[in-house]
Amino acid sequence: MSTKKVEIVVQPKPAHYVGDGFRVHNFIPSAYRLDMERMDPFIMLDYNSKFHFNASETPKGVGVHPHRGFETVTIAYQGKVEHHDSAGGGGIIGEGDVQWMTAAGGVLHKEYHESEWSKKGGIFQMVQLWVNLPAKVKMSAPKYQAIANADMTQHHLGANGFIEIIAGDYKGDKGPAFTFSPINMMNAKLKKGGKADFQFPAHYNTAALVIEGSIIVNGEETAPTDHFVLFENEGENFIIEAPEDAVVLIISGEPINEPIYSHGPFVMNSREEIMQAFTDFNTGKFGYLED
Ligand code: MN
């Protein structure tokens, strides 16, 4: 076993709005070296860093839109998100919760600030990841996993803090999310002066996003708040230390290594499949959802 070194610490790009409710820094696929293939199966990461939204009677967000061929994973750190979909599903993602939506063959959905939260406004902070699906399940039935914070597995590290496991494994403790390919996803919640070590296979695409505080990786690389740490695909082990209280999202997944052909909200394996997605969308095969 050898050290998994930091390839680059990426600073957040200028924020842009998704709809009027999500003010995000895109890291995947637009930041330096972080295209879809580089972080496969994590093909998109939008990060709404802490931002104060004023009170609004009409909840801000994104109107009805389709997805096909992948999963959307929404992690709420502050604020609340409400969603509805064309399969009749819906729910609220509260602080600390995760919604893992498998769009697969296709859904229409809309995502907004939760209505009561919106009336008060406040600090909003969340991550949305798109997780690619293997070709053989891209057209399977949609599926939802509402993962409340209390459902997540906590691996305690004494005075160092704890690891909150969403998916995959940390030292034998497993997270609750079902995944279609091997994925590890967890929040390291470290106390000032705390540290944690991680071990993932060398070829897994691995990264860390600093949500709170700052971190020192492998005793040498400093990553401030809102920065993204990309690891090399060599070595297995790394250590994160927290000079102040810190929250770090860690993602590590086995690359699916299939062709990626994406256009807007569709991520398939070929141009023909993307054309089919547009045809299906335009002929109502994604169902119906009122705006
Ligand atoms: Mn969406």
Coordinates of C-alpha atoms and ligand atoms in Angstrom, one line a residue:
M1 CA 0.0 0.0 0.0
S2 CA 1.3 3.4 -0.9
T3 CA 0.2 7.0 -0.5
K4 CA -2.5 8.4 -2.8
K5 CA -1.1 11.8 -3.7
V6 CA -3.1 15.0 -4.5
E7 CA -3.1 15.7 -8.2
I8 CA -4.5 19.2 -7.9
V9 CA -6.4 21.4 -5.5
V10 CA -9.1 23.1 -7.6
Q11 CA -10.5 26.5 -6.6
P12 CA -14.2 27.1 -7.2
K13 CA -15.1 28.8 -10.5
P14 CA -17.4 31.8 -10.4
A15 CA -20.9 30.8 -9.4
H16 CA -23.8 30.6 -11.8
Y17 CA -27.5 30.1 -11.3
V18 CA -29.4 26.9 -12.0
G19 CA -33.0 28.1 -12.2
D20 CA -33.3 30.9 -9.7
G21 CA -32.7 28.8 -6.6
F22 CA -29.4 27.2 -6.9
R23 CA -26.2 29.3 -7.0
V24 CA -23.5 26.8 -7.9
H25 CA -19.9 26.4 -8.6
N26 CA -19.5 23.7 -11.2
F27 CA -16.5 21.4 -10.6
I28 CA -17.4 18.5 -12.8
P29 CA -17.3 18.6 -15.9
S30 CA -16.0 22.1 -16.4
A31 CA -13.2 22.6 -14.0
Y32 CA -9.5 22.0 -14.8
R33 CA -8.9 18.3 -15.4
L34 CA -12.3 17.3 -14.1
D35 CA -14.2 16.2 -17.2
M36 CA -16.8 13.4 -17.1
E37 CA -14.2 10.8 -18.0
R38 CA -11.7 11.9 -15.5
M39 CA -14.1 11.5 -12.5
D40 CA -16.3 8.7 -14.0
P41 CA -18.7 7.5 -12.5
F42 CA -19.1 11.1 -11.0
I43 CA -20.0 13.0 -14.2
M44 CA -21.3 16.2 -12.7
L45 CA -20.8 18.1 -9.5
D46 CA -22.5 21.4 -8.8
Y47 CA -21.8 23.0 -5.4
N48 CA -24.0 25.7 -3.9
S49 CA -21.5 27.1 -1.4
K50 CA -23.0 28.9 1.6
F51 CA -25.3 31.6 0.1
H52 CA -28.0 33.7 1.8
F53 CA -31.4 33.6 -0.1
N54 CA -33.8 36.3 1.0
A55 CA -37.3 35.3 2.1
S56 CA -39.6 34.5 -0.9
E57 CA -43.3 33.7 -0.9
T58 CA -42.7 31.9 -4.2
P59 CA -40.1 29.1 -3.7
K60 CA -37.1 29.6 -5.9
G61 CA -35.7 26.6 -7.8
V62 CA -35.7 24.8 -11.2
G63 CA -38.9 24.0 -13.1
V64 CA -39.9 20.8 -14.8
H65 CA -37.0 19.1 -16.6
P66 CA -36.1 15.6 -17.7
H67 CA -33.2 13.3 -16.9
R68 CA -32.1 10.0 -18.5
G69 CA -29.2 7.6 -18.1
F70 CA -27.8 8.4 -14.7
E71 CA -28.6 9.2 -11.0
T72 CA -28.9 12.6 -9.3
V73 CA -27.6 12.7 -5.7
T74 CA -28.6 15.8 -3.7
I75 CA -26.9 16.4 -0.4
A76 CA -28.4 19.2 1.7
Y77 CA -25.9 20.8 4.2
Q78 CA -28.0 23.9 5.0
G79 CA -31.5 24.8 3.9
K80 CA -34.2 22.5 2.5
V81 CA -35.1 21.3 -1.0
E82 CA -38.5 20.0 -2.1
H83 CA -38.9 17.9 -5.2
H84 CA -41.7 16.4 -7.3
D85 CA -41.5 14.0 -10.2
S86 CA -43.6 12.6 -13.0
A87 CA -43.9 9.2 -11.3
G88 CA -45.9 10.9 -8.5
G89 CA -43.0 10.9 -6.1
G90 CA -41.8 13.8 -4.1
G91 CA -40.3 14.8 -0.8
I92 CA -38.2 17.2 1.3
I93 CA -34.5 16.9 1.6
G94 CA -33.7 18.6 5.0
E95 CA -30.4 19.6 6.5
G96 CA -28.0 16.6 6.5
D97 CA -30.3 14.5 4.3
V98 CA -29.6 13.0 0.9
Q99 CA -31.9 12.2 -2.0
W100 CA -30.5 9.6 -4.4
M101 CA -32.7 9.6 -7.5
T102 CA -32.1 7.0 -10.2
A103 CA -33.4 8.7 -13.3
A104 CA -32.4 5.7 -15.5
G105 CA -34.9 5.3 -18.4
G106 CA -36.3 8.7 -17.7
V107 CA -38.2 11.1 -15.3
L108 CA -39.4 14.6 -15.3
H109 CA -38.9 16.4 -12.0
K110 CA -38.7 19.9 -10.5
E111 CA -36.5 21.0 -7.6
Y112 CA -37.3 24.0 -5.3
H113 CA -36.5 25.5 -2.0
E114 CA -39.0 24.0 0.5
S115 CA -42.0 26.3 0.8
E116 CA -41.8 27.1 4.6
W117 CA -38.0 27.5 4.4
S118 CA -38.4 29.8 1.4
K119 CA -40.8 32.1 3.3
K120 CA -38.1 32.7 5.9
G121 CA -35.0 32.5 3.7
G122 CA -31.6 31.9 5.1
I123 CA -28.3 30.3 4.4
F124 CA -28.5 27.6 1.7
Q125 CA -25.7 25.1 1.0
M126 CA -25.9 21.9 -1.0
V127 CA -24.2 19.6 -3.4
Q128 CA -25.7 17.9 -6.5
L129 CA -23.8 15.0 -8.0
W130 CA -24.7 13.1 -11.2
V131 CA -23.6 9.5 -10.9
N132 CA -23.3 7.6 -14.2
L133 CA -25.0 4.3 -14.7
P134 CA -23.6 1.2 -16.5
A135 CA -25.0 0.8 -20.0
K136 CA -27.0 -2.2 -19.0
V137 CA -29.1 -0.3 -16.5
K138 CA -29.4 3.1 -18.2
M139 CA -32.9 2.3 -19.5
S140 CA -34.2 0.6 -16.3
A141 CA -37.0 1.9 -14.2
P142 CA -36.5 5.0 -12.1
K143 CA -35.9 4.5 -8.4
Y144 CA -35.7 6.8 -5.3
Q145 CA -33.8 6.5 -2.1
A146 CA -34.6 9.1 0.5
I147 CA -31.7 8.9 2.9
A148 CA -32.3 10.7 6.2
N149 CA -29.3 11.8 8.1
A150 CA -30.3 9.4 10.9
D151 CA -30.1 6.5 8.4
M152 CA -26.5 7.2 7.6
T153 CA -23.8 5.0 9.3
Q154 CA -21.5 6.8 11.7
H155 CA -18.0 5.6 12.2
H156 CA -16.7 7.2 15.3
L157 CA -13.1 8.4 15.6
G158 CA -13.1 9.5 19.2
A159 CA -11.8 13.0 19.7
N160 CA -11.1 13.3 16.0
G161 CA -14.8 13.4 15.0
F162 CA -16.6 10.9 12.9
I163 CA -17.3 9.6 9.3
E164 CA -20.9 9.8 8.1
I165 CA -21.2 7.1 5.4
I166 CA -23.8 7.7 2.6
A167 CA -22.7 4.9 0.3
G168 CA -19.9 2.3 0.2
D169 CA -17.6 1.4 3.0
Y170 CA -15.4 3.0 5.6
K171 CA -13.3 0.5 7.6
G172 CA -16.0 -2.1 7.4
D173 CA -19.0 0.2 8.2
K174 CA -21.3 0.5 5.2
G175 CA -23.6 3.3 4.1
P176 CA -27.3 2.8 3.3
A177 CA -27.4 3.9 -0.4
F178 CA -27.8 1.2 -3.0
T179 CA -25.5 1.8 -6.0
F180 CA -25.2 0.2 -9.4
S181 CA -21.4 0.3 -9.5
P182 CA -18.9 0.4 -6.6
I183 CA -19.1 3.9 -5.0
N184 CA -17.9 5.3 -1.7
M185 CA -19.5 8.6 -0.6
M186 CA -19.1 10.0 2.9
N187 CA -18.8 13.1 5.0
A188 CA -15.8 13.4 7.2
K189 CA -16.9 15.5 10.2
L190 CA -13.6 16.3 12.0
K191 CA -13.0 18.3 15.1
K192 CA -10.2 20.9 15.3
G193 CA -6.9 19.0 15.4
G194 CA -8.7 15.8 14.3
K195 CA -7.6 13.5 11.5
A196 CA -8.9 10.5 9.5
D197 CA -7.2 8.1 7.1
F198 CA -8.9 6.7 4.0
Q199 CA -8.1 3.7 1.7
F200 CA -9.5 3.2 -1.8
P201 CA -8.3 1.2 -4.7
A202 CA -5.7 3.1 -6.8
H203 CA -7.8 3.1 -10.0
Y204 CA -10.9 4.5 -8.3
N205 CA -11.5 8.1 -9.2
T206 CA -11.3 9.9 -5.9
A207 CA -11.8 13.5 -4.7
A208 CA -12.7 15.6 -1.7
L209 CA -14.8 18.8 -1.4
V210 CA -14.2 21.0 1.6
I211 CA -17.6 22.0 2.9
E212 CA -16.6 23.6 6.2
G213 CA -13.2 24.7 7.5
S214 CA -10.0 23.8 5.8
I215 CA -7.9 20.6 5.6
I216 CA -4.4 19.4 5.2
V217 CA -4.0 16.3 3.0
N218 CA -1.1 13.9 3.5
G219 CA 0.5 16.4 5.8
E220 CA 1.5 18.7 2.9
E221 CA -1.4 20.0 0.7
T222 CA -3.7 22.6 2.2
A223 CA -7.3 22.9 0.8
P224 CA -9.4 25.8 2.0
T225 CA -13.2 26.0 2.3
D226 CA -15.1 25.3 -1.0
H227 CA -12.0 23.8 -2.7
F228 CA -12.0 20.5 -4.5
V229 CA -9.1 18.0 -4.0
L230 CA -8.5 15.6 -6.9
F231 CA -6.4 12.6 -6.1
E232 CA -4.0 10.7 -8.4
N233 CA -4.9 7.2 -9.7
E234 CA -1.9 5.8 -8.0
G235 CA -1.6 4.7 -4.4
E236 CA -4.4 3.8 -2.1
N237 CA -4.1 5.7 1.2
F238 CA -4.5 9.3 2.2
I239 CA -4.8 11.2 5.4
I240 CA -6.9 14.3 6.1
E241 CA -6.2 16.6 9.0
A242 CA -8.4 19.5 10.2
P243 CA -6.6 22.5 11.7
E244 CA -10.1 23.8 12.5
D245 CA -13.5 22.1 12.7
A246 CA -14.1 20.7 9.2
V247 CA -16.7 18.9 7.0
V248 CA -15.4 17.2 3.9
L249 CA -17.3 15.3 1.3
I250 CA -15.3 12.3 0.1
I251 CA -16.2 10.5 -3.2
S252 CA -14.4 7.5 -4.7
G253 CA -15.8 5.3 -7.4
E254 CA -14.7 2.6 -9.8
P255 CA -14.7 4.0 -13.3
I256 CA -17.5 2.4 -15.5
N257 CA -15.2 2.9 -18.5
E258 CA -17.9 3.0 -21.1
P259 CA -18.3 5.7 -23.8
I260 CA -20.0 8.8 -22.4
Y261 CA -22.2 10.8 -24.7
S262 CA -24.0 13.6 -23.0
H263 CA -26.3 16.4 -24.0
G264 CA -28.0 18.6 -21.4
P265 CA -30.0 16.4 -19.0
F266 CA -29.3 13.2 -20.9
V267 CA -26.1 11.1 -20.4
M268 CA -26.0 8.0 -22.7
N269 CA -23.3 6.0 -24.5
S270 CA -23.9 7.1 -28.1
R271 CA -25.3 10.0 -30.2
E272 CA -28.1 7.7 -31.4
E273 CA -29.2 7.2 -27.8
I274 CA -29.2 10.9 -27.2
M275 CA -31.3 11.5 -30.3
Q276 CA -33.7 8.8 -29.0
A277 CA -33.9 10.6 -25.6
F278 CA -35.0 13.8 -27.3
T279 CA -37.6 12.0 -29.4
D280 CA -39.0 10.2 -26.3
F281 CA -39.0 13.4 -24.4
N282 CA -40.8 15.3 -27.2
T283 CA -43.4 12.6 -27.6
G284 CA -44.3 12.5 -23.9
K285 CA -42.6 9.2 -23.0
F286 CA -41.1 10.8 -19.8
G287 CA -44.7 11.2 -18.5
Y288 CA -46.2 14.5 -17.3
L289 CA -45.6 16.9 -14.5
E290 CA -47.4 20.2 -13.8
D291 CA -45.1 23.2 -13.6
Ligands
MN1 MN -32.7 17.7 -12.0

